[in-house]
PDB file of C-alpha atoms and ligand atoms in Angstrom:
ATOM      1  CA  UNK A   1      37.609  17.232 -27.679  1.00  0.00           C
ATOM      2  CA  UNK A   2      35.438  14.280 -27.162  1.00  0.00           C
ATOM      3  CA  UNK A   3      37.677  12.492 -25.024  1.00  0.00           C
ATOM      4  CA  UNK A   4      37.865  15.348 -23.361  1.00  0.00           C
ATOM      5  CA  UNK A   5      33.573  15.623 -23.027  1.00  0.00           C
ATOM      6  CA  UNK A   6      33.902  11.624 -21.722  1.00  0.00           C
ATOM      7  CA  UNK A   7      36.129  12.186 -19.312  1.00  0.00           C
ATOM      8  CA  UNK A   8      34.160  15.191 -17.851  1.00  0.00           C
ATOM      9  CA  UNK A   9      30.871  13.033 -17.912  1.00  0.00           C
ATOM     10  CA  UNK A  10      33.070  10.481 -15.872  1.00  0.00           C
ATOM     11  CA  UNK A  11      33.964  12.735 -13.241  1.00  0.00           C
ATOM     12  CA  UNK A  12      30.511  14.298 -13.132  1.00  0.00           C
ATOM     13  CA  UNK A  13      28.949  10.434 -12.408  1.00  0.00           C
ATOM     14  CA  UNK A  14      31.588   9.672  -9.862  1.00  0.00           C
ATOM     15  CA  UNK A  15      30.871  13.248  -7.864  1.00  0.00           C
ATOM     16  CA  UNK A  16      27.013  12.297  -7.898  1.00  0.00           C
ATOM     17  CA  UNK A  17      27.961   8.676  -6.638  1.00  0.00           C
ATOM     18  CA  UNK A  18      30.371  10.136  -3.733  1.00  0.00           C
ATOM     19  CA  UNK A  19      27.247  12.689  -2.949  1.00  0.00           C
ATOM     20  CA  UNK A  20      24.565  10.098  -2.902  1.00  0.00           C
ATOM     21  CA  UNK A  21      26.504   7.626  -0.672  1.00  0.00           C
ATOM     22  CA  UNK A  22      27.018  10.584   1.695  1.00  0.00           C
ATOM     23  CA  UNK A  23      26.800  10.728   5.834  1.00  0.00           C
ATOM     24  CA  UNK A  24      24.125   8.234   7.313  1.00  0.00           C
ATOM     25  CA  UNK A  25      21.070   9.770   6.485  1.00  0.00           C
ATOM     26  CA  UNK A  26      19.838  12.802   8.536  1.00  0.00           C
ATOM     27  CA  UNK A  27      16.387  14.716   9.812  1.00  0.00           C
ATOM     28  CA  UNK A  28      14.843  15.727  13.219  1.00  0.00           C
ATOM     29  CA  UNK A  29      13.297  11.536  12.749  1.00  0.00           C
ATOM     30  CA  UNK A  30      17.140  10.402  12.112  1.00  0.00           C
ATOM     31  CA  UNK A  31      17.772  12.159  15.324  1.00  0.00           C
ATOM     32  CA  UNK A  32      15.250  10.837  17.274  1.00  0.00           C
ATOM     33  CA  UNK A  33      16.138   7.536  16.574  1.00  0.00           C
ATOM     34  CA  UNK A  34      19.861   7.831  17.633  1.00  0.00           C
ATOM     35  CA  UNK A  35      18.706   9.315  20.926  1.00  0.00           C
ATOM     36  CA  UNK A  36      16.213   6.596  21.861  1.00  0.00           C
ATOM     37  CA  UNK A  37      19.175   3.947  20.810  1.00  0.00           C
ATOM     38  CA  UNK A  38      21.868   5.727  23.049  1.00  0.00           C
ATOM     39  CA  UNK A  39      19.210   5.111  26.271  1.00  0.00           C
ATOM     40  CA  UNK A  40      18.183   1.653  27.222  1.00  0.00           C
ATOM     41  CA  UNK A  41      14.477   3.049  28.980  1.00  0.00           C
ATOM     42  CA  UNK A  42      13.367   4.619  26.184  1.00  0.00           C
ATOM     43  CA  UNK A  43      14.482   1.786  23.314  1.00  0.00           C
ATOM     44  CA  UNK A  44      12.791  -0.978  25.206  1.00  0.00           C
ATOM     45  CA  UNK A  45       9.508   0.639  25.508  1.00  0.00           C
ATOM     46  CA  UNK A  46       9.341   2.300  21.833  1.00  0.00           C
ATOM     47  CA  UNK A  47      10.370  -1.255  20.848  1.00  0.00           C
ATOM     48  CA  UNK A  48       7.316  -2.501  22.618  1.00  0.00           C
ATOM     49  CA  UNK A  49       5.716   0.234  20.984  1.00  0.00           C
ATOM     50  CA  UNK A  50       6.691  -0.362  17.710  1.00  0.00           C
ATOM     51  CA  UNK A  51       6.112  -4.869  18.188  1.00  0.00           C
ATOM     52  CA  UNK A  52       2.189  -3.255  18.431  1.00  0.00           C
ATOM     53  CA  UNK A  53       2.067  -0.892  15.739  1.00  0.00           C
ATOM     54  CA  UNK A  54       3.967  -3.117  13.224  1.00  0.00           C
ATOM     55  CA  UNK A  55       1.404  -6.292  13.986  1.00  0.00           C
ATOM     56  CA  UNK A  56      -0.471  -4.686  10.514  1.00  0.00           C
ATOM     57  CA  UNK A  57       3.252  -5.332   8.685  1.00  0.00           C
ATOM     58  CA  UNK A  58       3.318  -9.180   9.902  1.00  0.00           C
ATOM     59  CA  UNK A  59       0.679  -9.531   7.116  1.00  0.00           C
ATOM     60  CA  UNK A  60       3.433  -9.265   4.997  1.00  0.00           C
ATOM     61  CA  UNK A  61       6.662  -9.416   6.408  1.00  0.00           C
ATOM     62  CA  UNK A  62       6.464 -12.146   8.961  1.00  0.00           C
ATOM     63  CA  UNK A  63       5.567 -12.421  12.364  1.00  0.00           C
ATOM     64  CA  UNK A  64       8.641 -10.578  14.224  1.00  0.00           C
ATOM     65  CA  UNK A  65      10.078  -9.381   9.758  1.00  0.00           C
ATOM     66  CA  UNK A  66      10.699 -13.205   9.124  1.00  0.00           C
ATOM     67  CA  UNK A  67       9.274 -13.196   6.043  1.00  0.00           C
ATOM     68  CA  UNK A  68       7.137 -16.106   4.664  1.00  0.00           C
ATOM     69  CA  UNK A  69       6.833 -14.450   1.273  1.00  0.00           C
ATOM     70  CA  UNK A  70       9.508 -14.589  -1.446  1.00  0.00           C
ATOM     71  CA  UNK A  71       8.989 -11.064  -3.063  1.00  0.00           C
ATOM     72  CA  UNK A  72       8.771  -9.352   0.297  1.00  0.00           C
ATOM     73  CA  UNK A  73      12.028  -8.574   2.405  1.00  0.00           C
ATOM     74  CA  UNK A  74      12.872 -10.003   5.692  1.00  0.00           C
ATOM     75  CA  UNK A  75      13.008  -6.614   8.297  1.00  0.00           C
ATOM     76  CA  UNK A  76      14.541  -8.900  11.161  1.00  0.00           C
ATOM     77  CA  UNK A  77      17.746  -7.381  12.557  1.00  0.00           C
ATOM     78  CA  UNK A  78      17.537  -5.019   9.201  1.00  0.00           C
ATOM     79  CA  UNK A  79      19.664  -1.428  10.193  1.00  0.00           C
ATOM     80  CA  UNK A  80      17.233   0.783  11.799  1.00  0.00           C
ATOM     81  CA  UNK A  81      18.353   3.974  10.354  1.00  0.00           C
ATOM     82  CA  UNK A  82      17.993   2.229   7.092  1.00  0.00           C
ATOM     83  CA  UNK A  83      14.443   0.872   7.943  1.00  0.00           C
ATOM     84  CA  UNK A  84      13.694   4.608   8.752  1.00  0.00           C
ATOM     85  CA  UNK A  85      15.363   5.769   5.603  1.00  0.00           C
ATOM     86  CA  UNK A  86      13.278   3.397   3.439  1.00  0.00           C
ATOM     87  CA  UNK A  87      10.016   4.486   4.658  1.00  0.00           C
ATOM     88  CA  UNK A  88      10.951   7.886   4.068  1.00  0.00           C
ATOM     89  CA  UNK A  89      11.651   7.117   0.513  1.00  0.00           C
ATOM     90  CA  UNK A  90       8.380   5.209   0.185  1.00  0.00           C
ATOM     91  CA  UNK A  91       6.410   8.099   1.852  1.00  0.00           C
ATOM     92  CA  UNK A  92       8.511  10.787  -0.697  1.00  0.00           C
ATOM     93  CA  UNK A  93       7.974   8.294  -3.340  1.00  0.00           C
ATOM     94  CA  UNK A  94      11.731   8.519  -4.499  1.00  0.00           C
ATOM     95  CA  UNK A  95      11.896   4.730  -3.897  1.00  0.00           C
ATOM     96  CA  UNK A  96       8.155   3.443  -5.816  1.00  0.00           C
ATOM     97  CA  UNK A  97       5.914  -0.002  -4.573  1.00  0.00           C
ATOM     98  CA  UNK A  98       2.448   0.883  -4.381  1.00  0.00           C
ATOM     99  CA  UNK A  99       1.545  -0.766  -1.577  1.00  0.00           C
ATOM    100  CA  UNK A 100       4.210   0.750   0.443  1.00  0.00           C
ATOM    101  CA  UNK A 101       3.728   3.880  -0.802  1.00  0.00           C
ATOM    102  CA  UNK A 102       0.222   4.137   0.405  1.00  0.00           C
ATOM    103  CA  UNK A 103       0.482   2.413   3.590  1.00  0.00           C
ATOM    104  CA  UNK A 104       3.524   4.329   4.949  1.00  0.00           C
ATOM    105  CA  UNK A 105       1.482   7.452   4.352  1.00  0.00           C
ATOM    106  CA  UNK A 106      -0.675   6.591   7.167  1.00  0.00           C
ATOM    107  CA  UNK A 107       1.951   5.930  10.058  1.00  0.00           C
ATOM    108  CA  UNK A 108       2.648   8.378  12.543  1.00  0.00           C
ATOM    109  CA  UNK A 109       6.624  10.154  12.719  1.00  0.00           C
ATOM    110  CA  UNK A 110       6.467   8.009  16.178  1.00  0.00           C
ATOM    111  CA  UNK A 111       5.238   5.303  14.854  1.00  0.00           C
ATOM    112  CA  UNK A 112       8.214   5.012  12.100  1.00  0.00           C
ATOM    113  CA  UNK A 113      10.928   5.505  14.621  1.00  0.00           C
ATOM    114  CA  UNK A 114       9.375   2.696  16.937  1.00  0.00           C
ATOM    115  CA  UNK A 115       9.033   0.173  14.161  1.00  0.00           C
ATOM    116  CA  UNK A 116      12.540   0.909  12.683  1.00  0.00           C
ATOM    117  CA  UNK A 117      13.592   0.132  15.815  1.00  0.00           C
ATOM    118  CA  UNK A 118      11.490  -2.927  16.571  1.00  0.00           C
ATOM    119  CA  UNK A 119      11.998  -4.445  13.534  1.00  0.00           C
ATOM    120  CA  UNK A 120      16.192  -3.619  14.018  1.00  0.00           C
ATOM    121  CA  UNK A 121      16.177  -5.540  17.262  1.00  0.00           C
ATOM    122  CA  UNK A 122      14.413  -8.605  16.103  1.00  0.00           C
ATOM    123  CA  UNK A 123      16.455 -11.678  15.701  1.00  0.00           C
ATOM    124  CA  UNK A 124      17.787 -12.876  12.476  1.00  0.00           C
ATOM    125  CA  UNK A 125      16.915 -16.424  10.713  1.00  0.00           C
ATOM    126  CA  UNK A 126      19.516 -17.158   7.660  1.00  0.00           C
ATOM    127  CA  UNK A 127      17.873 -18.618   5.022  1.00  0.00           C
ATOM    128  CA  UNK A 128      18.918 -21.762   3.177  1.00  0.00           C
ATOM    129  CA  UNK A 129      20.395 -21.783   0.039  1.00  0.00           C
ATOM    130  CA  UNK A 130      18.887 -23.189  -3.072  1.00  0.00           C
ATOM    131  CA  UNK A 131      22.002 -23.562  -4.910  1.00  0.00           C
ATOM    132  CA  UNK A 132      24.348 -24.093  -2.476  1.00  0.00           C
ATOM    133  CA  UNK A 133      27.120 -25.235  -5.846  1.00  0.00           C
ATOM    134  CA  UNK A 134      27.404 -21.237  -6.125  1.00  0.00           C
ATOM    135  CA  UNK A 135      27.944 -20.331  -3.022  1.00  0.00           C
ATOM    136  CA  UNK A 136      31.771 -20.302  -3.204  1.00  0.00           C
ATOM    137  CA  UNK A 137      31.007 -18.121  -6.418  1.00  0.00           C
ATOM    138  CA  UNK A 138      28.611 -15.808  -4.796  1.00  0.00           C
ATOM    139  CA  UNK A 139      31.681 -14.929  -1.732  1.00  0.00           C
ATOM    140  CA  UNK A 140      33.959 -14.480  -4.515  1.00  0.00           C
ATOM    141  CA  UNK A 141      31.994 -12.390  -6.280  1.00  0.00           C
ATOM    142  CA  UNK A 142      30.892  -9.989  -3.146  1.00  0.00           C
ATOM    143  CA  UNK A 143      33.946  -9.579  -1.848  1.00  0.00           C
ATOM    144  CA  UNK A 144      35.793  -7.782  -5.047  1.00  0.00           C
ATOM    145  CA  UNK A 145      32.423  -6.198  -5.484  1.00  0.00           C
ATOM    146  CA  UNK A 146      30.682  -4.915  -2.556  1.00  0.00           C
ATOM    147  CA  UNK A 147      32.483  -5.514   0.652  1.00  0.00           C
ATOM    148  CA  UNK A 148      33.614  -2.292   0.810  1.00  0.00           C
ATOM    149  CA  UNK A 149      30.164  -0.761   1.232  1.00  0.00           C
ATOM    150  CA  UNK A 150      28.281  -3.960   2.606  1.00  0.00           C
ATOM    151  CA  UNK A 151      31.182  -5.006   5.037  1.00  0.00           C
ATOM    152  CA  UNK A 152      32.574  -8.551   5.503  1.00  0.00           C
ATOM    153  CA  UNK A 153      29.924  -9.966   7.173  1.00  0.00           C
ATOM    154  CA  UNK A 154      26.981  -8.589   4.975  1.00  0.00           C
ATOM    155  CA  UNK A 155      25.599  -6.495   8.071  1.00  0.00           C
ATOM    156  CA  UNK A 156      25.724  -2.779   6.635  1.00  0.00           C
ATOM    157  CA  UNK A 157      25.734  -0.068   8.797  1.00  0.00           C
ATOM    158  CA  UNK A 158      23.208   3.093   9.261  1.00  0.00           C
ATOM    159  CA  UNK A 159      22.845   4.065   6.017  1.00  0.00           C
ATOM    160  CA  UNK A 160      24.202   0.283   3.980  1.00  0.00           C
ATOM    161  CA  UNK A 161      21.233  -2.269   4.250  1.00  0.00           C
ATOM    162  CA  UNK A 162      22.064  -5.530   5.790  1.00  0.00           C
ATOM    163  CA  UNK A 163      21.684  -8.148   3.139  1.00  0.00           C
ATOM    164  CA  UNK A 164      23.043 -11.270   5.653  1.00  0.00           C
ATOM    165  CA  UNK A 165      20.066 -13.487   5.951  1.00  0.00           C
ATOM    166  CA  UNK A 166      17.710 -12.013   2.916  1.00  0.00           C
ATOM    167  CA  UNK A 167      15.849 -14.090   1.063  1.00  0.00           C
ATOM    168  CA  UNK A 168      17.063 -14.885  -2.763  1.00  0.00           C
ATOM    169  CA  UNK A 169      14.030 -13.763  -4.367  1.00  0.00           C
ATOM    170  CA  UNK A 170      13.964 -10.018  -2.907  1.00  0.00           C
ATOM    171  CA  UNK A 171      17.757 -10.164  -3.080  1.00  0.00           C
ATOM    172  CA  UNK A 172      17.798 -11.363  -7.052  1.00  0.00           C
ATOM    173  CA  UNK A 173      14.691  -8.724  -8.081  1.00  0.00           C
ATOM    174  CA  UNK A 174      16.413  -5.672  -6.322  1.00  0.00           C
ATOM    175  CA  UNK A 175      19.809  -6.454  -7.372  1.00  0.00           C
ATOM    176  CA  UNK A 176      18.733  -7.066 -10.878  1.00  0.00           C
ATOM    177  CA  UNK A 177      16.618  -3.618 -10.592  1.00  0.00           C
ATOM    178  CA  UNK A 178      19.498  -1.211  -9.853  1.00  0.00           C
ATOM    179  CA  UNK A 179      21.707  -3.221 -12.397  1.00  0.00           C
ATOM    180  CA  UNK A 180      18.753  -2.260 -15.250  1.00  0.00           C
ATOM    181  CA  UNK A 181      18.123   1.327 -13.931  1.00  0.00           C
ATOM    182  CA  UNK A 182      14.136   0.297 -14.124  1.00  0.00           C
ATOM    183  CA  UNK A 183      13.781   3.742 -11.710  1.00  0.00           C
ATOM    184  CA  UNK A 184      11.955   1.567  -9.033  1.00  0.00           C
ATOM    185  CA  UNK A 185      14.856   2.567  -6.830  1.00  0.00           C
ATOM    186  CA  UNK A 186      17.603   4.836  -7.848  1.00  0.00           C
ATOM    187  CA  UNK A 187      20.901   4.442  -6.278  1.00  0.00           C
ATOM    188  CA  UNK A 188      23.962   5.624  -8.482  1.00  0.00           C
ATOM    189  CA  UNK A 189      26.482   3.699  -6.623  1.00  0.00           C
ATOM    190  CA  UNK A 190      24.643   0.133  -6.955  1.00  0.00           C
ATOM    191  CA  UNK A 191      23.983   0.730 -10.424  1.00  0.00           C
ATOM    192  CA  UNK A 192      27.800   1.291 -10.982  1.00  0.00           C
ATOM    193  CA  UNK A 193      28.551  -1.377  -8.390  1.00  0.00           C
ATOM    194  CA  UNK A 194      26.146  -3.984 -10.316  1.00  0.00           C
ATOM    195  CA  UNK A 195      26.303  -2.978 -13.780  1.00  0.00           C
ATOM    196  CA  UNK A 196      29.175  -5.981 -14.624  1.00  0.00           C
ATOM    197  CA  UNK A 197      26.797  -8.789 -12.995  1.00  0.00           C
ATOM    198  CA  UNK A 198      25.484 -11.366 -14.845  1.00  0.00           C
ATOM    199  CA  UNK A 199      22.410 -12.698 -14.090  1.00  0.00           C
ATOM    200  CA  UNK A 200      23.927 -16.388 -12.782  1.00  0.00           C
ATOM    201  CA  UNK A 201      26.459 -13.600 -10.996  1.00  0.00           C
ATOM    202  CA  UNK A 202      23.368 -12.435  -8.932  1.00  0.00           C
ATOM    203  CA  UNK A 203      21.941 -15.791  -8.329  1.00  0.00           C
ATOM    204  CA  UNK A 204      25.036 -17.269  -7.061  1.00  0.00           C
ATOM    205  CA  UNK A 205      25.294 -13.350  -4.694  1.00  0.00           C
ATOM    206  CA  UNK A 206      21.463 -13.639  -3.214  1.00  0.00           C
ATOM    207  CA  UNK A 207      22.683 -18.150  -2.251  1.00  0.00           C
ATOM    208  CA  UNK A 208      25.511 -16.484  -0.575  1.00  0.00           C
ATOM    209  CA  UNK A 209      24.236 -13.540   1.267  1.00  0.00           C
ATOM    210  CA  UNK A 210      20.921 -15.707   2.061  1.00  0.00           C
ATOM    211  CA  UNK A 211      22.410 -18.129   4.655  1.00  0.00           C
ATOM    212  CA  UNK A 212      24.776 -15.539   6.313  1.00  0.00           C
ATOM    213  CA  UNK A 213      23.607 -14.927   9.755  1.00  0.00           C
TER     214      UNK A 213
HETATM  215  C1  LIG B   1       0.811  -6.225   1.350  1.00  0.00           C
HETATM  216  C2  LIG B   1       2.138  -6.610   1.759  1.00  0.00           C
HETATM  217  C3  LIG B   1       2.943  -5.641   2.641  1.00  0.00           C
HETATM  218  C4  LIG B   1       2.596  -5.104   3.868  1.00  0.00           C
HETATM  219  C5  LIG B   1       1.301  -5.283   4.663  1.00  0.00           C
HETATM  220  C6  LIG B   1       3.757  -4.336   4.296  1.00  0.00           C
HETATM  221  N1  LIG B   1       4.760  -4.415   3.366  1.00  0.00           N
HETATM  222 FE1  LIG B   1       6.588  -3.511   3.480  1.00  0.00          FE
HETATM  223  N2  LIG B   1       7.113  -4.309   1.686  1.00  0.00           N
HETATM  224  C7  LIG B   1       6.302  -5.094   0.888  1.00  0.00           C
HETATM  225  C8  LIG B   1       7.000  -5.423  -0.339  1.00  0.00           C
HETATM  226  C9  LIG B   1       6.454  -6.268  -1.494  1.00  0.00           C
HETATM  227  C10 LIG B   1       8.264  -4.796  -0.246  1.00  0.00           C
HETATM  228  C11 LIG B   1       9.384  -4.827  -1.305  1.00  0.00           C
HETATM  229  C12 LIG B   1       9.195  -3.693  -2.258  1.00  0.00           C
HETATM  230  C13 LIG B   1      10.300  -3.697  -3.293  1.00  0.00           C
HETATM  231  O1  LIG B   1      10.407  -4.697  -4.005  1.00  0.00           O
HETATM  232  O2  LIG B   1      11.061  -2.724  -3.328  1.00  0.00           O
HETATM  233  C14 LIG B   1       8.309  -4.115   1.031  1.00  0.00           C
HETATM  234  C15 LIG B   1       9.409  -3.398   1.492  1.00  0.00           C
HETATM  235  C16 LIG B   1       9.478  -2.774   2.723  1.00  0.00           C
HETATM  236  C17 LIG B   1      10.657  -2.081   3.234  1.00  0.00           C
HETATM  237  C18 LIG B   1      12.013  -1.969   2.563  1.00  0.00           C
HETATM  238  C19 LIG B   1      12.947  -3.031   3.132  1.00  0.00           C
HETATM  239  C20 LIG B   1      14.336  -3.037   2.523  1.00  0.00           C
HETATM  240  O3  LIG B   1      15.072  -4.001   2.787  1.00  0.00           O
HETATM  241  O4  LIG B   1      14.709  -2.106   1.810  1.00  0.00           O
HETATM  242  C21 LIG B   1      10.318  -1.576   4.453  1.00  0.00           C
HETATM  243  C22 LIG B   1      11.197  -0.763   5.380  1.00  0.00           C
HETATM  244  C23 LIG B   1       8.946  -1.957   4.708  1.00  0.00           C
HETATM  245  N3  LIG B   1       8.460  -2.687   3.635  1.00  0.00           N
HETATM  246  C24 LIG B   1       8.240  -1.627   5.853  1.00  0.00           C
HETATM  247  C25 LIG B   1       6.927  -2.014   6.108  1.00  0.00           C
HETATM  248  C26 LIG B   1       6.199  -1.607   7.285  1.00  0.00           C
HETATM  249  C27 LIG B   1       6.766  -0.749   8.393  1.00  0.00           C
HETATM  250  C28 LIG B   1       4.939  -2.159   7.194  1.00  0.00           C
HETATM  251  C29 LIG B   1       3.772  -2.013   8.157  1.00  0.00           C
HETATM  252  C30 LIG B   1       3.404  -0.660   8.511  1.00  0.00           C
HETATM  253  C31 LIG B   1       4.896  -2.899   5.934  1.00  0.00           C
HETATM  254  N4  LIG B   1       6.116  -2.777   5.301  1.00  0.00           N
HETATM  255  C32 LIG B   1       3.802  -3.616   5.473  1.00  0.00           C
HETATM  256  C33 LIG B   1       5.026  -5.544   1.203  1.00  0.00           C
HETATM  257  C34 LIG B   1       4.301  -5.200   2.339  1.00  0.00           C
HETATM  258  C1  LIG B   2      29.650   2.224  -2.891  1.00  0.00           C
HETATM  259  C2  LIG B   2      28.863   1.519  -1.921  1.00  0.00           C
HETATM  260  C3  LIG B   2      28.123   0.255  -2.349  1.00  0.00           C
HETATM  261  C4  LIG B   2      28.629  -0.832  -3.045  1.00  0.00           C
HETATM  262  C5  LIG B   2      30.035  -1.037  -3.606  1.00  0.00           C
HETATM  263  C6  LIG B   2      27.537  -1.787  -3.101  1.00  0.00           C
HETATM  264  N1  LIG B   2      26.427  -1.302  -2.475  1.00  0.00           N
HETATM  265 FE1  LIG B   2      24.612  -2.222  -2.322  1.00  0.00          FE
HETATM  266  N2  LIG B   2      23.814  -0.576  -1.459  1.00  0.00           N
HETATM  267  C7  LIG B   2      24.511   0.585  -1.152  1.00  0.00           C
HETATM  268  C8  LIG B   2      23.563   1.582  -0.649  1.00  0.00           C
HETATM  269  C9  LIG B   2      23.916   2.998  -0.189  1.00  0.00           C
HETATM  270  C10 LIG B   2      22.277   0.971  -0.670  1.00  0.00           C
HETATM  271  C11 LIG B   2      20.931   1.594  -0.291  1.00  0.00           C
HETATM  272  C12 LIG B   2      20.442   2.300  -1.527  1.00  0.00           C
HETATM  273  C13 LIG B   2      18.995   2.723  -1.518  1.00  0.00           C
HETATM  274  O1  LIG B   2      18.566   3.387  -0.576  1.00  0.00           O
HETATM  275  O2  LIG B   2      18.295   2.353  -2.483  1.00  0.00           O
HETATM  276  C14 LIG B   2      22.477  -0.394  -1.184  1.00  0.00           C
HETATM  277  C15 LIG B   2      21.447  -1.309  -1.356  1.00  0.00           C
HETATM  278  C16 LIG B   2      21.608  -2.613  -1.742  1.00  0.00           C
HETATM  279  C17 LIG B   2      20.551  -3.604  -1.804  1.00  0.00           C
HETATM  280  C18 LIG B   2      19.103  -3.419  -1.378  1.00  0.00           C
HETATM  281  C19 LIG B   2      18.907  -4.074  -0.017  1.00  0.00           C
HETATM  282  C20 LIG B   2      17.495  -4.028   0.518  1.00  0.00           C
HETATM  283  O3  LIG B   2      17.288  -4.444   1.672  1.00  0.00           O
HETATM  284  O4  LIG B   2      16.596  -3.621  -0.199  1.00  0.00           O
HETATM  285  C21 LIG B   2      21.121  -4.764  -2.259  1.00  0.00           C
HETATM  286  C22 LIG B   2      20.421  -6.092  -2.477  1.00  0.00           C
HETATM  287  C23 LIG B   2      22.528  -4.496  -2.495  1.00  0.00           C
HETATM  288  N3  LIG B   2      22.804  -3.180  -2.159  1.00  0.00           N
HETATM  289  C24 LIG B   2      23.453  -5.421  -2.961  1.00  0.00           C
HETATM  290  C25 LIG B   2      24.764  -5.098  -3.330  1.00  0.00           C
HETATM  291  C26 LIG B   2      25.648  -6.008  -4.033  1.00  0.00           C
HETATM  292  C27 LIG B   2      25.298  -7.439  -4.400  1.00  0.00           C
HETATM  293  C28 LIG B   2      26.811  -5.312  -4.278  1.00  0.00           C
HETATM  294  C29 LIG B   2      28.055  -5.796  -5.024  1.00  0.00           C
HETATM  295  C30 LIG B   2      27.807  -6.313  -6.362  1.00  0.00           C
HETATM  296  C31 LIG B   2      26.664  -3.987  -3.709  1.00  0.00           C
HETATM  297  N4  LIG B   2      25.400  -3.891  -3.151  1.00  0.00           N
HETATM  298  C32 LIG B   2      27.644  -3.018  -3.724  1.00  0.00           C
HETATM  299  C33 LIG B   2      25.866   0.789  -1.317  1.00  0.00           C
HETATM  300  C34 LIG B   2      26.724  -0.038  -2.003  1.00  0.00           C
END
């Protein structure tokens, strides 16, 4: 009977992972963002658009989403879609900072899509490791671990965050976050995919993924 109870819990956990990784995330914004990609007019000028109405962001996140500030995430060459999706979470308040929360209230549904895509089409800086001893760890590690979501190079796709070229910092805190289940962010799948790190695990990840370009 109890085994029985486990192994239903088990299959109830994995269907809620499978549900939350789901399609790339959709909504009349999702849409409008794959349309201006598909036509080269309209992405230059709403990335124009969005180099103006991010200039506020730079504050934080660097001049062009280099960031300068260890706790806050480089948005250079970050996935659009998933740019998009993360202000939606901040404006929902399903994923919590209170800055973020607050400020992405007062942007414009234009005004997302253009920065998404600015931010997407700025260049990426890797970072420099500061222990580059566990690098070979940190490859080891992330490739029997999260390759299959994150992809070889570390550059995601629409819905996967790019984590090439993040700073170790960000990296450590968030990886650390979904491995504790603090609620800051709730992802089933990283929690599951994270739950067997150790902390020196994560360092040696974040000195990998950091100087990937
Ligand atoms: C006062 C500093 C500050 C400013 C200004 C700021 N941010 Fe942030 N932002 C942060 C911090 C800190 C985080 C990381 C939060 C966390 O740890 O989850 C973050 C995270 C993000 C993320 C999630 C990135 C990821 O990899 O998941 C996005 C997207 C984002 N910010 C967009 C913006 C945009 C767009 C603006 C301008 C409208 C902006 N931010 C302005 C501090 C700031
Ligand atoms: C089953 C797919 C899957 C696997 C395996 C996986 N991830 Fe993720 N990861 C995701 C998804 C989906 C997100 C975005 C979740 C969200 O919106 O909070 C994410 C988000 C992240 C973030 C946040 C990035 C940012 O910019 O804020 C980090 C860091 C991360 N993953 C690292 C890892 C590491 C390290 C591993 C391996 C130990 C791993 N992931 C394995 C699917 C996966």
């Amino acid at each position: 009977m109890r085994a029985w109870i486990v192994a239903a819990g088990i299959f109830a956990s994995v269907g809620t992972a499978l549900a939350q990784q789901g399609p790339a995330p959709v909504g009349p914004l999702q849409e409008k963002l794959k349309a201006v990609e598909a036509d080269p007019a309209a992405l230059k000028s709403a990335i124009e658009a969005g180099r103006k109405a991010a200039s506020f962001c730079f504050n934080c996140h660097g001049e062009n989403g280099f960031s300068k500030i260890p706790e806050v995430p480089n948005l250079a060459g970050q996935n659009p879609a998933y740019l998009l999706e993360q202000i939606r979470k901040f404006g929902s308040g399903e994923r919590k900072d209170q800055f973020m929360q607050g400020l992405i209230k007062v942007l414009k549904d234009d005004e997302r899509v253009q920065i998404a895509l600015f931010f997407g089409n700025s260049p990426v800086k890797p970072g420099v490791p500061a222990d580059a001893a566990v690098v070979p760890k940190g490859k080891e590690l992330f490739t029997k671990l999260c390759v299959r979501c994150h992809g070889d190079t570390a550059r995601g796709d629409s819905t996967i965050p790019r984590l090439a070229s993040q700073q170790i910092p960000y990296l450590v805190t968030s990886i650390t976050r979904y491995r504790d289940g603090t609620g800051v962010r709730n992802n089933q799948l990283m929690s599951i995919a994270t739950a067997s790190l150790k902390n020196e695990d994560i360092k040696a990840i974040a000195n990998y993924l950091t100087q990937l370009p």
